[in-house]
Tab-separated table of C-alpha atoms and ligand atoms in Angstrom:
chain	number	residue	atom	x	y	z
S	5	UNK	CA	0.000	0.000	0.000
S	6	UNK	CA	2.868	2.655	0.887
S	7	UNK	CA	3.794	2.472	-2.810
S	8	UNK	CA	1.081	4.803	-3.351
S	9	UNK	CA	2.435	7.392	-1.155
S	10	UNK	CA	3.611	10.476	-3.325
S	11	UNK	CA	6.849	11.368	-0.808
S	12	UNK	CA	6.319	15.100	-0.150
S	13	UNK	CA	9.092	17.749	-1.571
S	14	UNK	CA	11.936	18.166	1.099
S	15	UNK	CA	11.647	21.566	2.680
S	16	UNK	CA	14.351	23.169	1.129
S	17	UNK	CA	16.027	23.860	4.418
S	18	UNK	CA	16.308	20.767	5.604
S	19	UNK	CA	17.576	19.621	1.741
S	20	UNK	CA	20.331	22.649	2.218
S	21	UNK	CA	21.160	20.317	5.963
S	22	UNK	CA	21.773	17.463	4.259
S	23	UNK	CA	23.691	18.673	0.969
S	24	UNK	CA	26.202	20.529	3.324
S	25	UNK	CA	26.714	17.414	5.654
S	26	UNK	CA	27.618	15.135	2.552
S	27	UNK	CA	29.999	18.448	1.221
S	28	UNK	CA	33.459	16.941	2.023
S	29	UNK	CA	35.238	20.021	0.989
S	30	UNK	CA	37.288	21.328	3.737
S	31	UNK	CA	36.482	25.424	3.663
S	32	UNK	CA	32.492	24.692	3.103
S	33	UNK	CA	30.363	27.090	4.948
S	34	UNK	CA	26.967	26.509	6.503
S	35	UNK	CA	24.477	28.981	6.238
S	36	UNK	CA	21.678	27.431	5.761
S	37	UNK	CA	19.582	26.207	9.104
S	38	UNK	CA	18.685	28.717	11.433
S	39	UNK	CA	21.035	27.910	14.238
S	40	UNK	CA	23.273	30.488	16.277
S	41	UNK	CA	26.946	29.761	16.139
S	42	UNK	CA	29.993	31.285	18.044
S	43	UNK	CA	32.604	32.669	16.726
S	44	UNK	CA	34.504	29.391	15.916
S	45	UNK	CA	31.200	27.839	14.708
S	46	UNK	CA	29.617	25.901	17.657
S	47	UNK	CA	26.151	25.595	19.776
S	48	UNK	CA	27.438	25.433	23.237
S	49	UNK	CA	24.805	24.500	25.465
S	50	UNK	CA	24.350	27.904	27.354
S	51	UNK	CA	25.668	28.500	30.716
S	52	UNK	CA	22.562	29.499	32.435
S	53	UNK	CA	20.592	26.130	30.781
S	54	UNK	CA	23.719	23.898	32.447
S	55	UNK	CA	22.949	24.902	35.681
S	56	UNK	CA	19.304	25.017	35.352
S	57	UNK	CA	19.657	21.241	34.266
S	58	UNK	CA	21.798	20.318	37.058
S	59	UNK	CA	19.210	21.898	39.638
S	60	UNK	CA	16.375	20.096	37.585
S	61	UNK	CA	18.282	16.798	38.299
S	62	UNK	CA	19.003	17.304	41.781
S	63	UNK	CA	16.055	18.185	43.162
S	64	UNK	CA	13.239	16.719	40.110
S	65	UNK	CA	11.703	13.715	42.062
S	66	UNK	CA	8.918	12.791	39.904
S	67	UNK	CA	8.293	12.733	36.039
S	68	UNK	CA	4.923	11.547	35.901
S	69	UNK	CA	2.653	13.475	33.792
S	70	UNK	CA	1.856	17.384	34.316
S	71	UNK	CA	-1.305	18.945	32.871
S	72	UNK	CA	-2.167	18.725	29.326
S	73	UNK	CA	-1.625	22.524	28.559
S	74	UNK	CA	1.875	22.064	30.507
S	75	UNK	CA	3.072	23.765	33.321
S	76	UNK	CA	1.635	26.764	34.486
S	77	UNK	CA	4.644	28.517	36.105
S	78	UNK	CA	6.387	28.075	32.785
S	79	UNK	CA	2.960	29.702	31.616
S	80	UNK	CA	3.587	32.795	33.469
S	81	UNK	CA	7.116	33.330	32.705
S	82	UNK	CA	6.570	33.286	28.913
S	83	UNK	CA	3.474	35.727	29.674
S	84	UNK	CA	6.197	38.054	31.071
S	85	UNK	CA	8.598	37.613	29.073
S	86	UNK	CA	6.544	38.569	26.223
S	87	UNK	CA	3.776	40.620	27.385
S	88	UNK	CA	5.172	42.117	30.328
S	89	UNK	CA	2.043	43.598	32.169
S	90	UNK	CA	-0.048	44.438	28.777
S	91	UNK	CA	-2.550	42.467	29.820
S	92	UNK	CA	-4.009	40.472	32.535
S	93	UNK	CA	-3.064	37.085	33.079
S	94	UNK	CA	-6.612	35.952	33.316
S	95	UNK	CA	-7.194	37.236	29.563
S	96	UNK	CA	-4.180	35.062	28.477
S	97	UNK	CA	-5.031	30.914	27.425
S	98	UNK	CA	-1.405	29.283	27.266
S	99	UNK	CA	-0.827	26.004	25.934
S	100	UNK	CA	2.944	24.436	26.346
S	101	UNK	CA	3.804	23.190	22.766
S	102	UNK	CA	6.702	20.757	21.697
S	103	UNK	CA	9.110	24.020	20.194
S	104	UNK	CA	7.519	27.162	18.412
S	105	UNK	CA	6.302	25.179	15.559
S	106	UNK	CA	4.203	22.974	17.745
S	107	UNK	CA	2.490	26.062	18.965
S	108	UNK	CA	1.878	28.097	15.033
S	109	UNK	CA	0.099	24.325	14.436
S	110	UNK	CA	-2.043	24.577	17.682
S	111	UNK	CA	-2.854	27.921	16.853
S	112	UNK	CA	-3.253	27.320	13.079
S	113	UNK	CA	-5.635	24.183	14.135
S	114	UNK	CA	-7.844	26.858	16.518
S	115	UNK	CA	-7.922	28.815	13.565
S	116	UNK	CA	-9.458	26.360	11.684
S	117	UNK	CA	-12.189	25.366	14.429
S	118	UNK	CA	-12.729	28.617	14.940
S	119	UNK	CA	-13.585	29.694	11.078
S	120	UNK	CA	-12.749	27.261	9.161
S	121	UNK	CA	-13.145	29.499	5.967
S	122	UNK	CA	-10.388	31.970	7.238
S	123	UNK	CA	-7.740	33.260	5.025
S	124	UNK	CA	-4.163	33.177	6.661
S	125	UNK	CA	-2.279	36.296	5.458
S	126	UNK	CA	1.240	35.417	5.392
S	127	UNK	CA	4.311	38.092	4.904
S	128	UNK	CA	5.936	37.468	1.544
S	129	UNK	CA	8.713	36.070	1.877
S	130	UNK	CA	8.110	34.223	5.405
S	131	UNK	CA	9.697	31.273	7.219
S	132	UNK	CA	8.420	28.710	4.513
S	133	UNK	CA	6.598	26.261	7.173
S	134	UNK	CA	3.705	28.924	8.030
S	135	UNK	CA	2.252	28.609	4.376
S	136	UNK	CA	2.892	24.972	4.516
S	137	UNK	CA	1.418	24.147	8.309
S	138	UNK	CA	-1.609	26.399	7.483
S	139	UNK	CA	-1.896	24.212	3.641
S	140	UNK	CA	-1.614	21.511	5.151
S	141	UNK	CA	-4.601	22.245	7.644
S	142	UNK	CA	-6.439	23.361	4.371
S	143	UNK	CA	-7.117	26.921	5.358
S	144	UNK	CA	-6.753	29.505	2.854
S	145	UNK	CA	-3.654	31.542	2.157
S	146	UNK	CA	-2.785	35.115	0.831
S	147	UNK	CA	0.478	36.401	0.629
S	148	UNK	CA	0.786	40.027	1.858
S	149	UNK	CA	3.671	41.977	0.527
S	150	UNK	CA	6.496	42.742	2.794
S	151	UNK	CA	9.740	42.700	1.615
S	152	UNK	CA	11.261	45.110	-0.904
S	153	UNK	CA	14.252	43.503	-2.801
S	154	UNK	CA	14.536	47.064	-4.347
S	155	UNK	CA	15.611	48.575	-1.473
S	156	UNK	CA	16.730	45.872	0.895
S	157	UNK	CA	14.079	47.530	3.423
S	158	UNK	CA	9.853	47.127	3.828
S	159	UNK	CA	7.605	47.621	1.331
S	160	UNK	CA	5.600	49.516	3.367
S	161	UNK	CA	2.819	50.679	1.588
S	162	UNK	CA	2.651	47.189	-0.037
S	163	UNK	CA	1.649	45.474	3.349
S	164	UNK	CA	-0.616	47.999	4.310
S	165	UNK	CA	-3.041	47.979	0.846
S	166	UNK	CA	-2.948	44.231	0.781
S	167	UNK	CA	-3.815	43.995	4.394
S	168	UNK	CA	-6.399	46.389	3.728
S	169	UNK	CA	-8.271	43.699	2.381
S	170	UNK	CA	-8.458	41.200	4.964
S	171	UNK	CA	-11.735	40.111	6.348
S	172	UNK	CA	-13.548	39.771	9.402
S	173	UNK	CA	-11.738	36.134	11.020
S	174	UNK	CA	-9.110	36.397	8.582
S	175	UNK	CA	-5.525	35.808	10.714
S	176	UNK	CA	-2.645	38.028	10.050
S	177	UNK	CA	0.440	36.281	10.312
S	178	UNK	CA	3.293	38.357	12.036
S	179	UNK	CA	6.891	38.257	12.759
S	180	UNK	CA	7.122	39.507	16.608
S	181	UNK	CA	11.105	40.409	15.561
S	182	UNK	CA	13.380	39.376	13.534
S	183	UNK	CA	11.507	38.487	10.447
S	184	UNK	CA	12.563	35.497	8.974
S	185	UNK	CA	14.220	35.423	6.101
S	186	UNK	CA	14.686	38.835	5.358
S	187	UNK	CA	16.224	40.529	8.686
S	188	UNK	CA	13.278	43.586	8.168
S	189	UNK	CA	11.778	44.977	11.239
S	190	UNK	CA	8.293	47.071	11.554
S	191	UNK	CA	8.865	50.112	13.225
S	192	UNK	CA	6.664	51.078	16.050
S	193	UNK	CA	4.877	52.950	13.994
S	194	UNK	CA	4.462	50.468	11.830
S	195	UNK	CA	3.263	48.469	14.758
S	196	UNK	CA	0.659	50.984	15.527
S	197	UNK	CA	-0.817	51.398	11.705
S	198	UNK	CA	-0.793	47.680	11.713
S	199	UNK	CA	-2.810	47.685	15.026
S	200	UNK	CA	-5.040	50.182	13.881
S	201	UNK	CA	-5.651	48.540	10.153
S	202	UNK	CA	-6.619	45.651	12.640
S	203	UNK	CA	-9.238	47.039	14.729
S	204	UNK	CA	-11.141	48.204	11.093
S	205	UNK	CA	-10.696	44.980	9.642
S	206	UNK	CA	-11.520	42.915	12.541
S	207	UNK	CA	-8.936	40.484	11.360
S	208	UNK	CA	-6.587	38.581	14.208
S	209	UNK	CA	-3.283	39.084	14.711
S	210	UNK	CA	-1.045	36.088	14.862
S	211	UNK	CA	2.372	36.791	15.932
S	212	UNK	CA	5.232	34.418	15.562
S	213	UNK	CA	7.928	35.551	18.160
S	214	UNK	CA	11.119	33.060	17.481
S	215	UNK	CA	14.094	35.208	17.788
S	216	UNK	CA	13.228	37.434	21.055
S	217	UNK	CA	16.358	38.823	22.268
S	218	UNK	CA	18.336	38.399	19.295
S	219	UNK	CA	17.301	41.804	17.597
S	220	UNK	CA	17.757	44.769	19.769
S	221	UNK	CA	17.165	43.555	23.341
S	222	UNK	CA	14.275	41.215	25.328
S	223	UNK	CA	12.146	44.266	25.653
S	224	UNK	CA	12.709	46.395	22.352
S	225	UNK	CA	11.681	42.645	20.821
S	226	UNK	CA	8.820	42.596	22.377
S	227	UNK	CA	7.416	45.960	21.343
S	228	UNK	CA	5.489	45.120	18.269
S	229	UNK	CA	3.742	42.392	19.878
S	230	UNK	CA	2.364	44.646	23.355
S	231	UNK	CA	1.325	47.214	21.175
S	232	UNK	CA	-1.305	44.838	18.841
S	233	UNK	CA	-2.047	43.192	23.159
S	234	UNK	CA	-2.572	46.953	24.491
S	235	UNK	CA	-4.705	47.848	21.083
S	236	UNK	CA	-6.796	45.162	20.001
S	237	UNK	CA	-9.097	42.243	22.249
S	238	UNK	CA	-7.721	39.341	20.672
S	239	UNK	CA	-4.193	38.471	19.816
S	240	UNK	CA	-2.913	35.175	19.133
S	241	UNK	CA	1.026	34.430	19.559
S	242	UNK	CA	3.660	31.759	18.818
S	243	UNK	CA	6.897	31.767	21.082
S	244	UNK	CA	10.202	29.579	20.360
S	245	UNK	CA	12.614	29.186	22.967
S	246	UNK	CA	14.777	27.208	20.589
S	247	UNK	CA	16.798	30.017	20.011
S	248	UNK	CA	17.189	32.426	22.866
S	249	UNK	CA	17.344	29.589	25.119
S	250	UNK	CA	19.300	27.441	22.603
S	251	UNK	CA	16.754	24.247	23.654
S	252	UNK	CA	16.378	23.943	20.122
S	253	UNK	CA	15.980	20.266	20.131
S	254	UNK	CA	14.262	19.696	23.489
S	255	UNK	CA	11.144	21.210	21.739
S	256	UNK	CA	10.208	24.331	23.840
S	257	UNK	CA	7.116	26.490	22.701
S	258	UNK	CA	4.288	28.388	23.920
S	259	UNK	CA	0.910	29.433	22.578
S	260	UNK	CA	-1.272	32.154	22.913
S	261	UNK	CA	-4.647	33.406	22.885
S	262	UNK	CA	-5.327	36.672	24.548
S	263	UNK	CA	-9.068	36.843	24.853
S	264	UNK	CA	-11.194	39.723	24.987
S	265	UNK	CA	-12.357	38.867	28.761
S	266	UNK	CA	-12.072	35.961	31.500
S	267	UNK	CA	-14.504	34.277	30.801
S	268	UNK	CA	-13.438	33.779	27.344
S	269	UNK	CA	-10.191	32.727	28.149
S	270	UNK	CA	-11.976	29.770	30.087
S	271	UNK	CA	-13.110	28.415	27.061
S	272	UNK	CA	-9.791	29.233	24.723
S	273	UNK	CA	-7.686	27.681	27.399
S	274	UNK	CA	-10.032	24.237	27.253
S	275	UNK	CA	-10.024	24.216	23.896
S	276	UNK	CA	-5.907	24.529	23.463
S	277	UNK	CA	-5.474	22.037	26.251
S	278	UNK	CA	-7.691	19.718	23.584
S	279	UNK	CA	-5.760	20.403	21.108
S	280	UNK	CA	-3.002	18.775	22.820
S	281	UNK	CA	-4.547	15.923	23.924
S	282	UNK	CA	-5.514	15.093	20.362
S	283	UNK	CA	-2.064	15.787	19.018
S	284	UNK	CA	0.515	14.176	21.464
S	285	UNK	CA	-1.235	14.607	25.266
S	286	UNK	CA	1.171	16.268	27.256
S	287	UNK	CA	3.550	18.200	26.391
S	288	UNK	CA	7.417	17.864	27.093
S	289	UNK	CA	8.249	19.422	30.128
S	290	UNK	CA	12.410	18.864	30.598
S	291	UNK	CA	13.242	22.354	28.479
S	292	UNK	CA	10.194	24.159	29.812
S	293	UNK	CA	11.224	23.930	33.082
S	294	UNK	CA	14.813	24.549	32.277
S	295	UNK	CA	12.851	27.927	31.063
S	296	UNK	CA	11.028	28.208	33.872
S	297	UNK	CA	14.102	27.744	36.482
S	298	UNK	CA	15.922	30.199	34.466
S	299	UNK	CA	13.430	33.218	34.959
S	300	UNK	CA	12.159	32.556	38.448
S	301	UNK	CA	16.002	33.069	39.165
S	302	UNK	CA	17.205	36.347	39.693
S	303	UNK	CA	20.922	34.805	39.549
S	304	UNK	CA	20.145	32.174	36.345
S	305	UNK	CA	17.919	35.146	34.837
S	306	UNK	CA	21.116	37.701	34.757
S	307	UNK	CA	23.333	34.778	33.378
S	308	UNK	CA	21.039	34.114	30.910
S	309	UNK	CA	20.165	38.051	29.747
S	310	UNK	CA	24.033	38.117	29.559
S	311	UNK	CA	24.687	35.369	27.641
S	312	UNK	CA	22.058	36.398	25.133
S	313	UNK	CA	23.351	39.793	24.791
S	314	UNK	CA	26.636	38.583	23.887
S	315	UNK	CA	25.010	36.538	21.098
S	316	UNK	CA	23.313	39.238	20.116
S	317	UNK	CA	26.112	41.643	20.144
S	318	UNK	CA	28.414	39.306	18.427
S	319	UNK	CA	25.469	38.562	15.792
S	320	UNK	CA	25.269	43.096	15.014
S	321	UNK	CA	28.814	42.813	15.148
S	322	UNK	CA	29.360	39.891	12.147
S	323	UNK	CA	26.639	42.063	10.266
S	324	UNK	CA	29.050	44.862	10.405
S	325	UNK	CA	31.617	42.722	9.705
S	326	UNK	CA	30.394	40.945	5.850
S	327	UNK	CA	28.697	44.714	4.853
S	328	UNK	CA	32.397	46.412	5.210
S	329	UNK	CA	34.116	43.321	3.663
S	330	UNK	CA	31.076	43.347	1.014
S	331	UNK	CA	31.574	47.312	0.391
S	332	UNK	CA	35.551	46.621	-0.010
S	333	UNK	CA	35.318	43.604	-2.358
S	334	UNK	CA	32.324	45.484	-5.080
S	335	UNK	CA	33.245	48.871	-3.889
S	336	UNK	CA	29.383	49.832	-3.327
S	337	UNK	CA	26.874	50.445	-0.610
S	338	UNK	CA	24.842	47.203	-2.545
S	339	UNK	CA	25.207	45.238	0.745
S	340	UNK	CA	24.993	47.884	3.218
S	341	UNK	CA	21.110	46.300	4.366
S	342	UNK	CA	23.031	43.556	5.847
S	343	UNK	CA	24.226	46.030	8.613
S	344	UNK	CA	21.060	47.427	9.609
S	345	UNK	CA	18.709	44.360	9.162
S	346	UNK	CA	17.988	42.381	12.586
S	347	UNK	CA	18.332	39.034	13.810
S	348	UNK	CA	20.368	35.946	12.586
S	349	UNK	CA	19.040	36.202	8.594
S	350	UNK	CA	18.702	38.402	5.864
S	351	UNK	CA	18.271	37.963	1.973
S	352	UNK	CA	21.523	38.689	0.243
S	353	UNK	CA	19.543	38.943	-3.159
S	354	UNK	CA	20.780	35.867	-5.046
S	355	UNK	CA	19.125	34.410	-7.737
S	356	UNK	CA	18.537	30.717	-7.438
S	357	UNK	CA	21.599	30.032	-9.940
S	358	UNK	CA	23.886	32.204	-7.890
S	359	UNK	CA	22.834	30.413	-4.784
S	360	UNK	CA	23.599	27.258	-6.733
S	361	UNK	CA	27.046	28.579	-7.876
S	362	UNK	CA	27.838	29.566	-4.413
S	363	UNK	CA	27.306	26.050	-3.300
S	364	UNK	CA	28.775	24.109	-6.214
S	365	UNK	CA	31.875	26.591	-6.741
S	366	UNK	CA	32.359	27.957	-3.423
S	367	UNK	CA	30.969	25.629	-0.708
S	368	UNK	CA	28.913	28.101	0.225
S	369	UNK	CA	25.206	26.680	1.822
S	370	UNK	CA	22.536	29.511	1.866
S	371	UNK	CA	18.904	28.599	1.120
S	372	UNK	CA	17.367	28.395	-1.944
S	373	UNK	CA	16.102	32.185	-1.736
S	374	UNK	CA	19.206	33.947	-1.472
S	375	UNK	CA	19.098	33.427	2.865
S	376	UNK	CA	22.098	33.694	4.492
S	377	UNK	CA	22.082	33.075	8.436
S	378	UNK	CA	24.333	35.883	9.550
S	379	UNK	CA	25.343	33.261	12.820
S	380	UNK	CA	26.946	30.938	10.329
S	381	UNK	CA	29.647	33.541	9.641
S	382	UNK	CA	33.125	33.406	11.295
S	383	UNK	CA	35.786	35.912	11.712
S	384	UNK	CA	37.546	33.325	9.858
S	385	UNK	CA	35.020	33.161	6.954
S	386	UNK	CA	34.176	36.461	6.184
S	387	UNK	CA	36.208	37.252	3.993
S	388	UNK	CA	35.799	34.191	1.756
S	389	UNK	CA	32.040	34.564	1.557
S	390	UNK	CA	32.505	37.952	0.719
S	391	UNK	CA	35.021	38.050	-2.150
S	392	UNK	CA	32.834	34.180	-3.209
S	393	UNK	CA	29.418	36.541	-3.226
S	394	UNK	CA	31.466	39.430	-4.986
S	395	UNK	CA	32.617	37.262	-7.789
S	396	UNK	CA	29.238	35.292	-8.192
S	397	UNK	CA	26.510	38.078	-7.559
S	398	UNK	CA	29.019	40.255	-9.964
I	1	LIG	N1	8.853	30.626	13.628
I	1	LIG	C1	9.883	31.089	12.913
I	1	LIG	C2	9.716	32.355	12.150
I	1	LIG	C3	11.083	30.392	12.882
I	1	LIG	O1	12.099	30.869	12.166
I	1	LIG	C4	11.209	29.196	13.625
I	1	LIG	C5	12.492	28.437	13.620
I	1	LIG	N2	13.097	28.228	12.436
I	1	LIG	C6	10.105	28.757	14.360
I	1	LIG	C7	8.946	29.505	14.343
I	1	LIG	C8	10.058	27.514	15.188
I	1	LIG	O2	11.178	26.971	15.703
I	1	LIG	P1	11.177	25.713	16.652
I	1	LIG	O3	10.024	24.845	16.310
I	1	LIG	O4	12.471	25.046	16.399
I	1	LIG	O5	11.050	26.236	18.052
């Protein structure tokens, strides 16, 4: 019977994973998979996790099963952490989720019980598994524009006419920080307009927050999202702490769903905790109280804020880093949006036969879009990915 199964295309990330693994050239360069890397190219566990862990073991007498929506401590951290004091906890349903993708397909599935006939606007370009979660679910997708290759920056008045259009139900799909892949942030104004387009459409806001911390700080990352909590009665949100925690595979994620009033949040929070039960049960718990140790720490919590500012210092200063070696080796300003773009990627502009002369001639891995993960670069590397992209982008 499986002979019938049409295998599904690889996500092109994951194909970019294995192509660079089987690369046995010695100077090949990864910057492909959204992973943070030091300076000479690792994932160290961080500090602040280690000790967490050890406490966990020491003092962790039981593993028997927790509630289905997870722990609520680790609840109320990720409320703070992302809403501050926006809003009230008891207008917030949270739902543990195995890693950030877990919770966009928890909230993608509410969605769908909610109005099944909604229309998912998604940023173009986005992180290629939000169009193909929300296909797979069968809801209905528009692209929004977003991205201006023109100028490196946001097309601006792009994403507000085609947002313009959304309907009442429809879900807006939004980067909290960071966007991935193109490094381009909304402005606070930007926030606000988008807020405000909101409350006319009566659309939902869905924001995907993956990369907190690594733009311009825990708070200033966090911006976007309390305006749309503090403007509008009903926000959903995705939240990763794959990255900023670097748990990336011990599947940490929280959803959502700010309601407009307590007693709706009853009923959201039932219905996510059956979501999980019909998914996988209970969710893991090992990284989301690593989470949860870390913050209700005041000693872990400073370790961690400074072990994430160093990541995200080192990350602004390899983007200064490639734009000056860029603006030496073509002698123009072309690459100067690699500077000023936020987070670990941004789109160097390659077309899909540059990106494929990069690999095959250089050993250079970005993804099939012209993505580069600024966190793959080394001091080391810079300068052969820049004078590589100089010859091949011309
Ligand atoms: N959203 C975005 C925009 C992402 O880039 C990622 C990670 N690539 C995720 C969500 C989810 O990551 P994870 O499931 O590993 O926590």
């Amino acid at each position: 019977m499986f002979e019938t199964l049409t295998p599904p295309e690889t996500d092109q990330i994951l194909r970019i994973m294995a192509l660079y693994a089987a690369d046995e050239r010695p100077q090949k360069v990864d910057l492909g998979v959204g992973v943070y890397r030091t300076a000479d190219g690792r994932t160290p566990v961080m500090a602040a996790v280690k000790q967490a862990e050890e406490r966990i073991w020491q003092s962790q007498e039981t593993k028997s099963y927790l509630g289905l929506a997870g722990d609520p401590g680790f609840h109320a951290v990720m409320r703070d952490l992302i809403l501050g004091d926006t809003v009230p906890a008891s207008r917030v349903a949270a739902l543990a989720t195995p890693g950030g993708t877990g919770a966009v397909r928890q909230i993608l599935e509410l969605t769908r019980n909610l109005t099944p006939d909604a229309t998912v606007w998604i940023s173009d370009p986005s992180w290629p598994n939000h169009s193909s979660i929300a296909g797979y679910l069968g809801l209905n997708l528009r692209l929004y524009r977003y991205y201006d290759p023109e100028t490196g920056g946001l097309d601006r008045d792009g994403m507000m006419a085609d947002l313009a259009e959304a309907k009442p139900g429809d879900v807006v799909l939004l980067h909290g920080c960071c966007h991935n892949p193109s490094g381009v942030e909304l402005s606070l104004q930007d926030w606000r307009d988008v807020g405000a387009l909101l409350q006319r459409t009566g659309a939902i806001p869905f924001v995907d927050i993956a990369y907190q911390g690594f733009g311009e700080g825990l708070e200033e990352d966090a911006a976007g999202t309390r305006i749309l909590a503090g403007m509008l009665p009903e926000v959903l949100i995705a939240a990763s702490c794959s990255k900023n925690f670097g748990l990336y595979r011990d599947r940490v994620g929280v959803a959502f769903a700010i309601t407009a009033d307590d007693e709706t949040q009853a009923k959201a929070q039932a219905t996510l905790a059956f979501l999980n039960r019909q998914n996988y049960s209970f969710p893991p718990d090992h990284g989301a109280r690593v989470v949860e140790t870390i913050l209700t720490d005041p000693g872990l919590t400073e370790i961690w804020r400074t072990e994430l500012r160093e990541m995200r210092e080192g990350m602004s200063a390899t983007r200064q880093s490639i734009a000056d070696a860029l603006r030496a080796e073509t002698s123009s300003d072309r690459f100067g949006f690699l500077a000023s773009n936020r987070g670990m990627f941004s789109l160097i502009g390659a077309t899909p036969e540059q990106v494929e002369a990069l690999r095959d001639e250089h050993a250079i891995y970005v993804v099939g879009d012209g993505r580069m993960n600024i966190a793959g670069l080394t001091p080391d590397s810079i300068p052969y990915v820049a004078r590589a992209v100089a010859q091949v982008m011309g």
